[in-house]
Amino acid sequence: MSDQTAIPIPALRSTVRLSDPHTAAALAAADEPLLGLAGGDRPVHLPAGADHVLIATGSGGGTTSVLRALAAQVLARGAELDVLVPGTGAHRWAEHLPHVTYLSTIEAIHDRLLIAAAGLNDGTRQWSGWRGRQVILIEDVTTLVYGLRQYWQHTRPETQLEEAPGIEALVLLLFHGPARGVQILAGNARGDFPGTEGRPVSSLCPTRVLANGGIALWQRVAPEVWPVPPPSIVAGRVHLAMPGRPVTTLQALYLDDREARALARQAPTPGEER
């Protein structure tokens, strides 16, 4: 038994939309992206810094919606965004936007991960706050990992490597990215990462957003939370787990594709700070 207690169920909004007055106030309340509103319209933002974020939800739990809202906000703050969506066609709203690299083929994603990992130690990355930060959006870690392994097996059958280089690069980014201004926003229904066995998920992704997951998922992703909160029929109702803090139930910010694209275009001009 941990020091977590039963989660109170305060009055929560059933939707949090960009056009709502209470949402506008919450967006203006901090420099960090807004996850949503807790009870009493209390804004819940991402923590400062470049720590990775894991979105672990069951089917229909809102992974794509949460990632879309966060990605639009990081673009609006001046970050660079890589969107890795092998074969899914997800997040088309971000395609062709400034400061976005949209990749849907495994070959291109493999090469991009290798470049990002190599850049961790080249001494050329300059970042402060959001400007210069590289954010990598992964819609589905499981699909990505499977694709990277298949790609390497089919293109390099003579290799003696135990793991695909693309996956090794992803692990390096998970371990060392935050200190170099590389932040991953990852959707993962299973809540685990290959090549990181023995490392608690919270040490890789301190910010974890869960919804509609069973006990096994909570035990992998946020074992410190007990009892596990029941699933909700309200779309966008999620739970935020962070080390050393009580779990927070909130209604996630929802942006449709048009809203996300418009918000992302509000990136600061050179010379502005966010």
mmCIF file of C-alpha atoms in Angstrom:
data_model
loop_
_atom_site.group_PDB
_atom_site.id
_atom_site.type_symbol
_atom_site.label_atom_id
_atom_site.label_comp_id
_atom_site.label_asym_id
_atom_site.label_seq_id
_atom_site.Cartn_x
_atom_site.Cartn_y
_atom_site.Cartn_z
ATOM 1 C CA MET A 1 0.000 0.000 0.000
ATOM 2 C CA SER A 2 1.351 3.424 -0.938
ATOM 3 C CA ASP A 3 0.661 6.806 0.513
ATOM 4 C CA GLN A 4 -1.933 7.438 -2.188
ATOM 5 C CA THR A 5 -5.511 7.580 -0.972
ATOM 6 C CA ALA A 6 -8.848 7.220 -2.662
ATOM 7 C CA ILE A 7 -9.331 9.877 -5.311
ATOM 8 C CA PRO A 8 -12.038 12.423 -4.509
ATOM 9 C CA ILE A 9 -14.504 13.074 -7.308
ATOM 10 C CA PRO A 10 -14.937 16.860 -7.400
ATOM 11 C CA ALA A 11 -17.227 18.690 -9.786
ATOM 12 C CA LEU A 12 -15.578 18.544 -13.190
ATOM 13 C CA ARG A 13 -16.617 19.986 -16.495
ATOM 14 C CA SER A 14 -17.709 17.471 -19.099
ATOM 15 C CA THR A 15 -15.827 19.353 -21.837
ATOM 16 C CA VAL A 16 -12.943 21.802 -21.997
ATOM 17 C CA ARG A 17 -12.892 23.631 -25.321
ATOM 18 C CA LEU A 18 -10.667 26.379 -26.629
ATOM 19 C CA SER A 19 -13.607 28.748 -27.111
ATOM 20 C CA ASP A 20 -14.741 28.588 -23.471
ATOM 21 C CA PRO A 21 -13.907 31.618 -21.274
ATOM 22 C CA HIS A 22 -12.597 29.421 -18.461
ATOM 23 C CA THR A 23 -10.248 27.716 -20.908
ATOM 24 C CA ALA A 24 -8.838 31.009 -22.151
ATOM 25 C CA ALA A 25 -8.055 32.022 -18.578
ATOM 26 C CA ALA A 26 -6.353 28.680 -17.925
ATOM 27 C CA LEU A 27 -4.240 28.928 -21.081
ATOM 28 C CA ALA A 28 -3.025 32.348 -19.995
ATOM 29 C CA ALA A 29 -2.208 31.237 -16.458
ATOM 30 C CA ALA A 30 1.175 29.643 -17.214
ATOM 31 C CA ASP A 31 3.895 29.327 -19.827
ATOM 32 C CA GLU A 32 3.482 25.552 -19.945
ATOM 33 C CA PRO A 33 0.883 23.747 -22.092
ATOM 34 C CA LEU A 34 -2.523 23.135 -20.548
ATOM 35 C CA LEU A 35 -3.526 19.513 -20.002
ATOM 36 C CA GLY A 36 -7.021 20.370 -18.819
ATOM 37 C CA LEU A 37 -9.101 21.501 -15.870
ATOM 38 C CA ALA A 38 -9.469 19.764 -12.522
ATOM 39 C CA GLY A 39 -12.264 20.394 -10.040
ATOM 40 C CA GLY A 40 -13.277 24.004 -9.587
ATOM 41 C CA ASP A 41 -11.758 24.875 -12.982
ATOM 42 C CA ARG A 42 -8.247 24.541 -11.560
ATOM 43 C CA PRO A 43 -5.804 24.588 -14.485
ATOM 44 C CA VAL A 44 -3.500 21.584 -14.806
ATOM 45 C CA HIS A 45 -0.419 22.289 -16.904
ATOM 46 C CA LEU A 46 2.569 20.257 -17.971
ATOM 47 C CA PRO A 47 5.455 20.744 -15.539
ATOM 48 C CA ALA A 48 8.296 23.031 -16.528
ATOM 49 C CA GLY A 49 11.244 21.359 -18.204
ATOM 50 C CA ALA A 50 11.613 18.850 -21.001
ATOM 51 C CA ASP A 51 10.680 15.636 -19.182
ATOM 52 C CA HIS A 52 8.880 13.088 -21.333
ATOM 53 C CA VAL A 53 5.102 12.643 -21.206
ATOM 54 C CA LEU A 54 3.295 9.301 -21.513
ATOM 55 C CA ILE A 55 -0.360 9.068 -22.538
ATOM 56 C CA ALA A 56 -1.575 5.574 -21.607
ATOM 57 C CA THR A 57 -5.262 5.064 -22.273
ATOM 58 C CA GLY A 58 -7.473 2.217 -23.309
ATOM 59 C CA SER A 59 -9.399 2.116 -26.560
ATOM 60 C CA GLY A 60 -11.235 5.393 -27.005
ATOM 61 C CA GLY A 61 -9.531 6.874 -23.965
ATOM 62 C CA GLY A 62 -8.386 10.010 -25.754
ATOM 63 C CA THR A 63 -4.706 9.445 -26.579
ATOM 64 C CA THR A 64 -4.896 11.179 -29.962
ATOM 65 C CA SER A 65 -6.900 14.092 -28.565
ATOM 66 C CA VAL A 66 -4.494 14.723 -25.677
ATOM 67 C CA LEU A 67 -1.465 14.510 -27.964
ATOM 68 C CA ARG A 68 -3.084 16.873 -30.484
ATOM 69 C CA ALA A 69 -3.838 19.494 -27.816
ATOM 70 C CA LEU A 70 -0.324 19.320 -26.363
ATOM 71 C CA ALA A 71 1.397 19.359 -29.756
ATOM 72 C CA ALA A 72 -0.513 22.438 -30.924
ATOM 73 C CA GLN A 73 0.466 24.271 -27.752
ATOM 74 C CA VAL A 74 4.167 23.405 -27.949
ATOM 75 C CA LEU A 75 4.226 24.683 -31.528
ATOM 76 C CA ALA A 76 2.521 27.884 -30.402
ATOM 77 C CA ARG A 77 5.348 28.305 -27.899
ATOM 78 C CA GLY A 78 8.077 28.052 -30.511
ATOM 79 C CA ALA A 79 9.189 24.411 -30.277
ATOM 80 C CA GLU A 80 10.181 22.190 -33.190
ATOM 81 C CA LEU A 81 7.891 19.167 -33.595
ATOM 82 C CA ASP A 82 8.542 15.746 -35.127
ATOM 83 C CA VAL A 83 5.328 13.776 -35.707
ATOM 84 C CA LEU A 84 6.000 10.020 -35.963
ATOM 85 C CA VAL A 85 2.895 8.181 -37.156
ATOM 86 C CA PRO A 86 3.918 5.057 -39.111
ATOM 87 C CA GLY A 87 1.131 4.108 -41.478
ATOM 88 C CA THR A 88 -1.708 5.546 -39.377
ATOM 89 C CA GLY A 89 -2.408 8.866 -41.050
ATOM 90 C CA ALA A 90 -2.977 10.417 -37.633
ATOM 91 C CA HIS A 91 -2.350 14.094 -36.856
ATOM 92 C CA ARG A 92 -2.758 15.297 -40.428
ATOM 93 C CA TRP A 93 -3.614 18.680 -38.940
ATOM 94 C CA ALA A 94 0.123 19.190 -38.304
ATOM 95 C CA GLU A 95 1.300 18.290 -41.802
ATOM 96 C CA HIS A 96 2.983 21.147 -43.692
ATOM 97 C CA LEU A 97 2.908 23.494 -40.702
ATOM 98 C CA PRO A 98 6.061 25.542 -40.007
ATOM 99 C CA HIS A 99 8.492 23.866 -37.597
ATOM 100 C CA VAL A 100 6.852 20.447 -38.125
ATOM 101 C CA THR A 101 8.489 17.347 -39.581
ATOM 102 C CA TYR A 102 5.687 14.897 -40.367
ATOM 103 C CA LEU A 103 6.866 11.311 -40.945
ATOM 104 C CA SER A 104 4.618 8.364 -41.747
ATOM 105 C CA THR A 105 7.046 5.810 -43.210
ATOM 106 C CA ILE A 106 9.207 3.571 -41.057
ATOM 107 C CA GLU A 107 12.310 4.213 -43.158
ATOM 108 C CA ALA A 108 12.037 7.973 -42.652
ATOM 109 C CA ILE A 109 11.235 7.577 -38.953
ATOM 110 C CA HIS A 110 14.215 5.239 -38.473
ATOM 111 C CA ASP A 111 16.583 7.772 -40.027
ATOM 112 C CA ARG A 112 15.081 10.652 -38.059
ATOM 113 C CA LEU A 113 15.518 8.846 -34.731
ATOM 114 C CA LEU A 114 19.163 8.092 -35.523
ATOM 115 C CA ILE A 115 19.794 11.752 -36.350
ATOM 116 C CA ALA A 116 18.040 12.931 -33.180
ATOM 117 C CA ALA A 117 20.021 10.513 -31.008
ATOM 118 C CA ALA A 118 23.316 11.498 -32.645
ATOM 119 C CA GLY A 119 22.485 15.138 -31.982
ATOM 120 C CA LEU A 120 22.373 14.581 -28.235
ATOM 121 C CA ASN A 121 26.149 14.781 -27.942
ATOM 122 C CA ASP A 122 27.211 16.967 -30.846
ATOM 123 C CA GLY A 123 27.300 20.086 -28.684
ATOM 124 C CA THR A 124 25.294 22.171 -31.145
ATOM 125 C CA ARG A 125 21.849 22.128 -29.530
ATOM 126 C CA GLN A 126 20.857 25.459 -28.023
ATOM 127 C CA TRP A 127 17.556 25.642 -26.227
ATOM 128 C CA SER A 128 15.957 27.781 -23.583
ATOM 129 C CA GLY A 129 12.359 27.348 -22.519
ATOM 130 C CA TRP A 130 10.399 26.319 -25.585
ATOM 131 C CA ARG A 131 12.451 28.007 -28.273
ATOM 132 C CA GLY A 132 14.900 25.491 -29.688
ATOM 133 C CA ARG A 133 13.274 22.544 -27.929
ATOM 134 C CA GLN A 134 12.715 19.468 -30.080
ATOM 135 C CA VAL A 135 9.467 17.698 -29.277
ATOM 136 C CA ILE A 136 8.851 14.216 -30.685
ATOM 137 C CA LEU A 137 5.227 13.074 -30.883
ATOM 138 C CA ILE A 138 4.761 9.299 -31.078
ATOM 139 C CA GLU A 139 1.134 8.347 -31.615
ATOM 140 C CA ASP A 140 1.621 4.663 -30.755
ATOM 141 C CA VAL A 141 4.876 3.354 -29.316
ATOM 142 C CA THR A 142 3.901 -0.292 -29.840
ATOM 143 C CA THR A 143 3.225 0.214 -33.557
ATOM 144 C CA LEU A 144 6.431 2.198 -33.949
ATOM 145 C CA VAL A 145 8.610 -0.392 -32.215
ATOM 146 C CA TYR A 146 7.128 -3.246 -34.243
ATOM 147 C CA GLY A 147 7.694 -1.321 -37.463
ATOM 148 C CA LEU A 148 11.297 -0.464 -36.600
ATOM 149 C CA ARG A 149 12.113 -4.091 -35.851
ATOM 150 C CA GLN A 150 10.466 -5.331 -39.052
ATOM 151 C CA TYR A 151 12.205 -2.674 -41.113
ATOM 152 C CA TRP A 152 15.633 -3.590 -39.775
ATOM 153 C CA GLN A 153 15.085 -7.331 -40.169
ATOM 154 C CA HIS A 154 14.003 -6.899 -43.787
ATOM 155 C CA THR A 155 16.659 -4.401 -44.833
ATOM 156 C CA ARG A 156 19.668 -5.675 -42.851
ATOM 157 C CA PRO A 157 19.188 -9.448 -42.558
ATOM 158 C CA GLU A 158 22.921 -10.064 -42.100
ATOM 159 C CA THR A 159 23.207 -7.836 -39.035
ATOM 160 C CA GLN A 160 24.483 -9.221 -35.751
ATOM 161 C CA LEU A 161 22.828 -6.484 -33.709
ATOM 162 C CA GLU A 162 20.499 -7.685 -30.979
ATOM 163 C CA GLU A 163 18.186 -4.704 -31.380
ATOM 164 C CA ALA A 164 17.177 -2.441 -34.253
ATOM 165 C CA PRO A 165 19.215 0.784 -34.304
ATOM 166 C CA GLY A 166 16.038 2.848 -34.482
ATOM 167 C CA ILE A 167 14.891 1.376 -31.186
ATOM 168 C CA GLU A 168 18.309 1.886 -29.625
ATOM 169 C CA ALA A 169 18.104 5.529 -30.714
ATOM 170 C CA LEU A 170 14.649 5.836 -29.139
ATOM 171 C CA VAL A 171 15.992 4.448 -25.865
ATOM 172 C CA LEU A 172 18.863 6.959 -25.906
ATOM 173 C CA LEU A 173 16.361 9.762 -26.409
ATOM 174 C CA LEU A 174 14.263 8.464 -23.524
ATOM 175 C CA PHE A 175 17.281 8.327 -21.217
ATOM 176 C CA HIS A 176 19.145 11.478 -22.210
ATOM 177 C CA GLY A 177 16.795 13.676 -24.239
ATOM 178 C CA PRO A 178 15.411 15.953 -21.503
ATOM 179 C CA ALA A 179 18.862 17.225 -20.530
ATOM 180 C CA ARG A 180 19.465 18.198 -24.171
ATOM 181 C CA GLY A 181 16.090 19.785 -24.876
ATOM 182 C CA VAL A 182 14.528 16.756 -26.568
ATOM 183 C CA GLN A 183 11.094 15.899 -25.187
ATOM 184 C CA ILE A 184 8.915 12.936 -26.160
ATOM 185 C CA LEU A 185 5.116 12.980 -26.061
ATOM 186 C CA ALA A 186 4.253 9.294 -26.369
ATOM 187 C CA GLY A 187 1.003 7.429 -26.721
ATOM 188 C CA ASN A 188 1.266 3.852 -25.503
ATOM 189 C CA ALA A 189 -1.689 1.656 -24.609
ATOM 190 C CA ARG A 190 0.640 -0.872 -22.942
ATOM 191 C CA GLY A 191 2.616 1.669 -20.989
ATOM 192 C CA ASP A 192 6.029 0.074 -21.533
ATOM 193 C CA PHE A 193 9.120 0.815 -23.613
ATOM 194 C CA PRO A 194 11.478 -1.733 -25.214
ATOM 195 C CA GLY A 195 15.066 -1.776 -24.052
ATOM 196 C CA THR A 196 14.234 -0.126 -20.743
ATOM 197 C CA GLU A 197 13.414 -3.229 -18.727
ATOM 198 C CA GLY A 198 14.031 -2.704 -15.046
ATOM 199 C CA ARG A 199 13.540 1.047 -15.242
ATOM 200 C CA PRO A 200 10.287 2.318 -13.712
ATOM 201 C CA VAL A 201 8.103 4.074 -16.260
ATOM 202 C CA SER A 202 8.004 7.091 -13.942
ATOM 203 C CA SER A 203 11.783 7.488 -14.268
ATOM 204 C CA LEU A 204 11.441 7.767 -18.058
ATOM 205 C CA CYS A 205 8.143 9.655 -18.217
ATOM 206 C CA PRO A 206 7.517 11.467 -14.937
ATOM 207 C CA THR A 207 4.297 12.918 -16.357
ATOM 208 C CA ARG A 208 1.811 10.125 -17.009
ATOM 209 C CA VAL A 209 -1.764 10.574 -18.213
ATOM 210 C CA LEU A 210 -4.041 7.547 -17.855
ATOM 211 C CA ALA A 211 -7.658 6.760 -18.690
ATOM 212 C CA ASN A 212 -9.827 3.695 -19.162
ATOM 213 C CA GLY A 213 -6.988 1.340 -18.306
ATOM 214 C CA GLY A 214 -7.218 -1.797 -16.239
ATOM 215 C CA ILE A 215 -5.311 -2.627 -13.087
ATOM 216 C CA ALA A 216 -2.419 -4.187 -15.028
ATOM 217 C CA LEU A 217 -1.842 -0.943 -16.934
ATOM 218 C CA TRP A 218 -1.874 1.129 -13.758
ATOM 219 C CA GLN A 219 0.578 -1.259 -12.112
ATOM 220 C CA ARG A 220 3.010 -0.833 -15.011
ATOM 221 C CA VAL A 221 2.628 2.902 -15.454
ATOM 222 C CA ALA A 222 1.727 4.260 -12.008
ATOM 223 C CA PRO A 223 2.087 1.526 -9.369
ATOM 224 C CA GLU A 224 2.097 4.154 -6.629
ATOM 225 C CA VAL A 225 -1.597 4.876 -7.256
ATOM 226 C CA TRP A 226 -3.998 2.808 -5.188
ATOM 227 C CA PRO A 227 -6.888 2.253 -5.390
ATOM 228 C CA VAL A 228 -7.041 2.452 -9.173
ATOM 229 C CA PRO A 229 -9.664 4.991 -10.245
ATOM 230 C CA PRO A 230 -12.644 3.513 -12.076
ATOM 231 C CA PRO A 231 -13.047 4.144 -15.805
ATOM 232 C CA SER A 232 -15.311 6.997 -16.832
ATOM 233 C CA ILE A 233 -17.904 7.201 -19.587
ATOM 234 C CA VAL A 234 -17.086 10.902 -20.030
ATOM 235 C CA ALA A 235 -14.883 11.415 -23.085
ATOM 236 C CA GLY A 236 -11.689 13.215 -22.128
ATOM 237 C CA ARG A 237 -11.801 12.343 -18.425
ATOM 238 C CA VAL A 238 -8.216 11.436 -17.512
ATOM 239 C CA HIS A 239 -5.917 11.076 -14.503
ATOM 240 C CA LEU A 240 -2.505 12.701 -14.113
ATOM 241 C CA ALA A 241 0.179 10.842 -12.153
ATOM 242 C CA MET A 242 3.429 12.554 -11.190
ATOM 243 C CA PRO A 243 6.111 11.515 -8.676
ATOM 244 C CA GLY A 244 5.499 12.793 -5.184
ATOM 245 C CA ARG A 245 2.057 14.229 -5.915
ATOM 246 C CA PRO A 246 -1.466 12.925 -5.417
ATOM 247 C CA VAL A 247 -3.052 11.733 -8.634
ATOM 248 C CA THR A 248 -5.227 14.413 -10.230
ATOM 249 C CA THR A 249 -8.463 13.749 -12.086
ATOM 250 C CA LEU A 250 -9.166 16.280 -14.809
ATOM 251 C CA GLN A 251 -11.088 16.963 -17.975
ATOM 252 C CA ALA A 252 -8.595 17.145 -20.832
ATOM 253 C CA LEU A 253 -8.475 20.080 -23.210
ATOM 254 C CA TYR A 254 -10.004 19.148 -26.561
ATOM 255 C CA LEU A 255 -9.061 20.793 -29.846
ATOM 256 C CA ASP A 256 -10.425 19.719 -33.197
ATOM 257 C CA ASP A 257 -8.058 19.650 -36.164
ATOM 258 C CA ARG A 258 -8.945 23.176 -37.277
ATOM 259 C CA GLU A 259 -8.436 24.614 -33.795
ATOM 260 C CA ALA A 260 -5.145 22.769 -33.353
ATOM 261 C CA ARG A 261 -3.814 24.037 -36.660
ATOM 262 C CA ALA A 262 -4.848 27.623 -35.918
ATOM 263 C CA LEU A 263 -3.313 27.550 -32.432
ATOM 264 C CA ALA A 264 -0.071 26.039 -33.720
ATOM 265 C CA ARG A 265 0.330 28.922 -36.163
ATOM 266 C CA GLN A 266 0.537 31.376 -33.254
ATOM 267 C CA ALA A 267 4.220 30.586 -32.726
ATOM 268 C CA PRO A 268 6.238 33.572 -31.465
ATOM 269 C CA THR A 269 8.201 35.521 -34.010
ATOM 270 C CA PRO A 270 12.009 35.695 -33.701
ATOM 271 C CA GLY A 271 12.925 37.877 -30.753
ATOM 272 C CA GLU A 272 9.830 37.003 -28.750
ATOM 273 C CA GLU A 273 10.216 34.773 -25.711
ATOM 274 C CA ARG A 274 7.729 32.157 -24.545
#
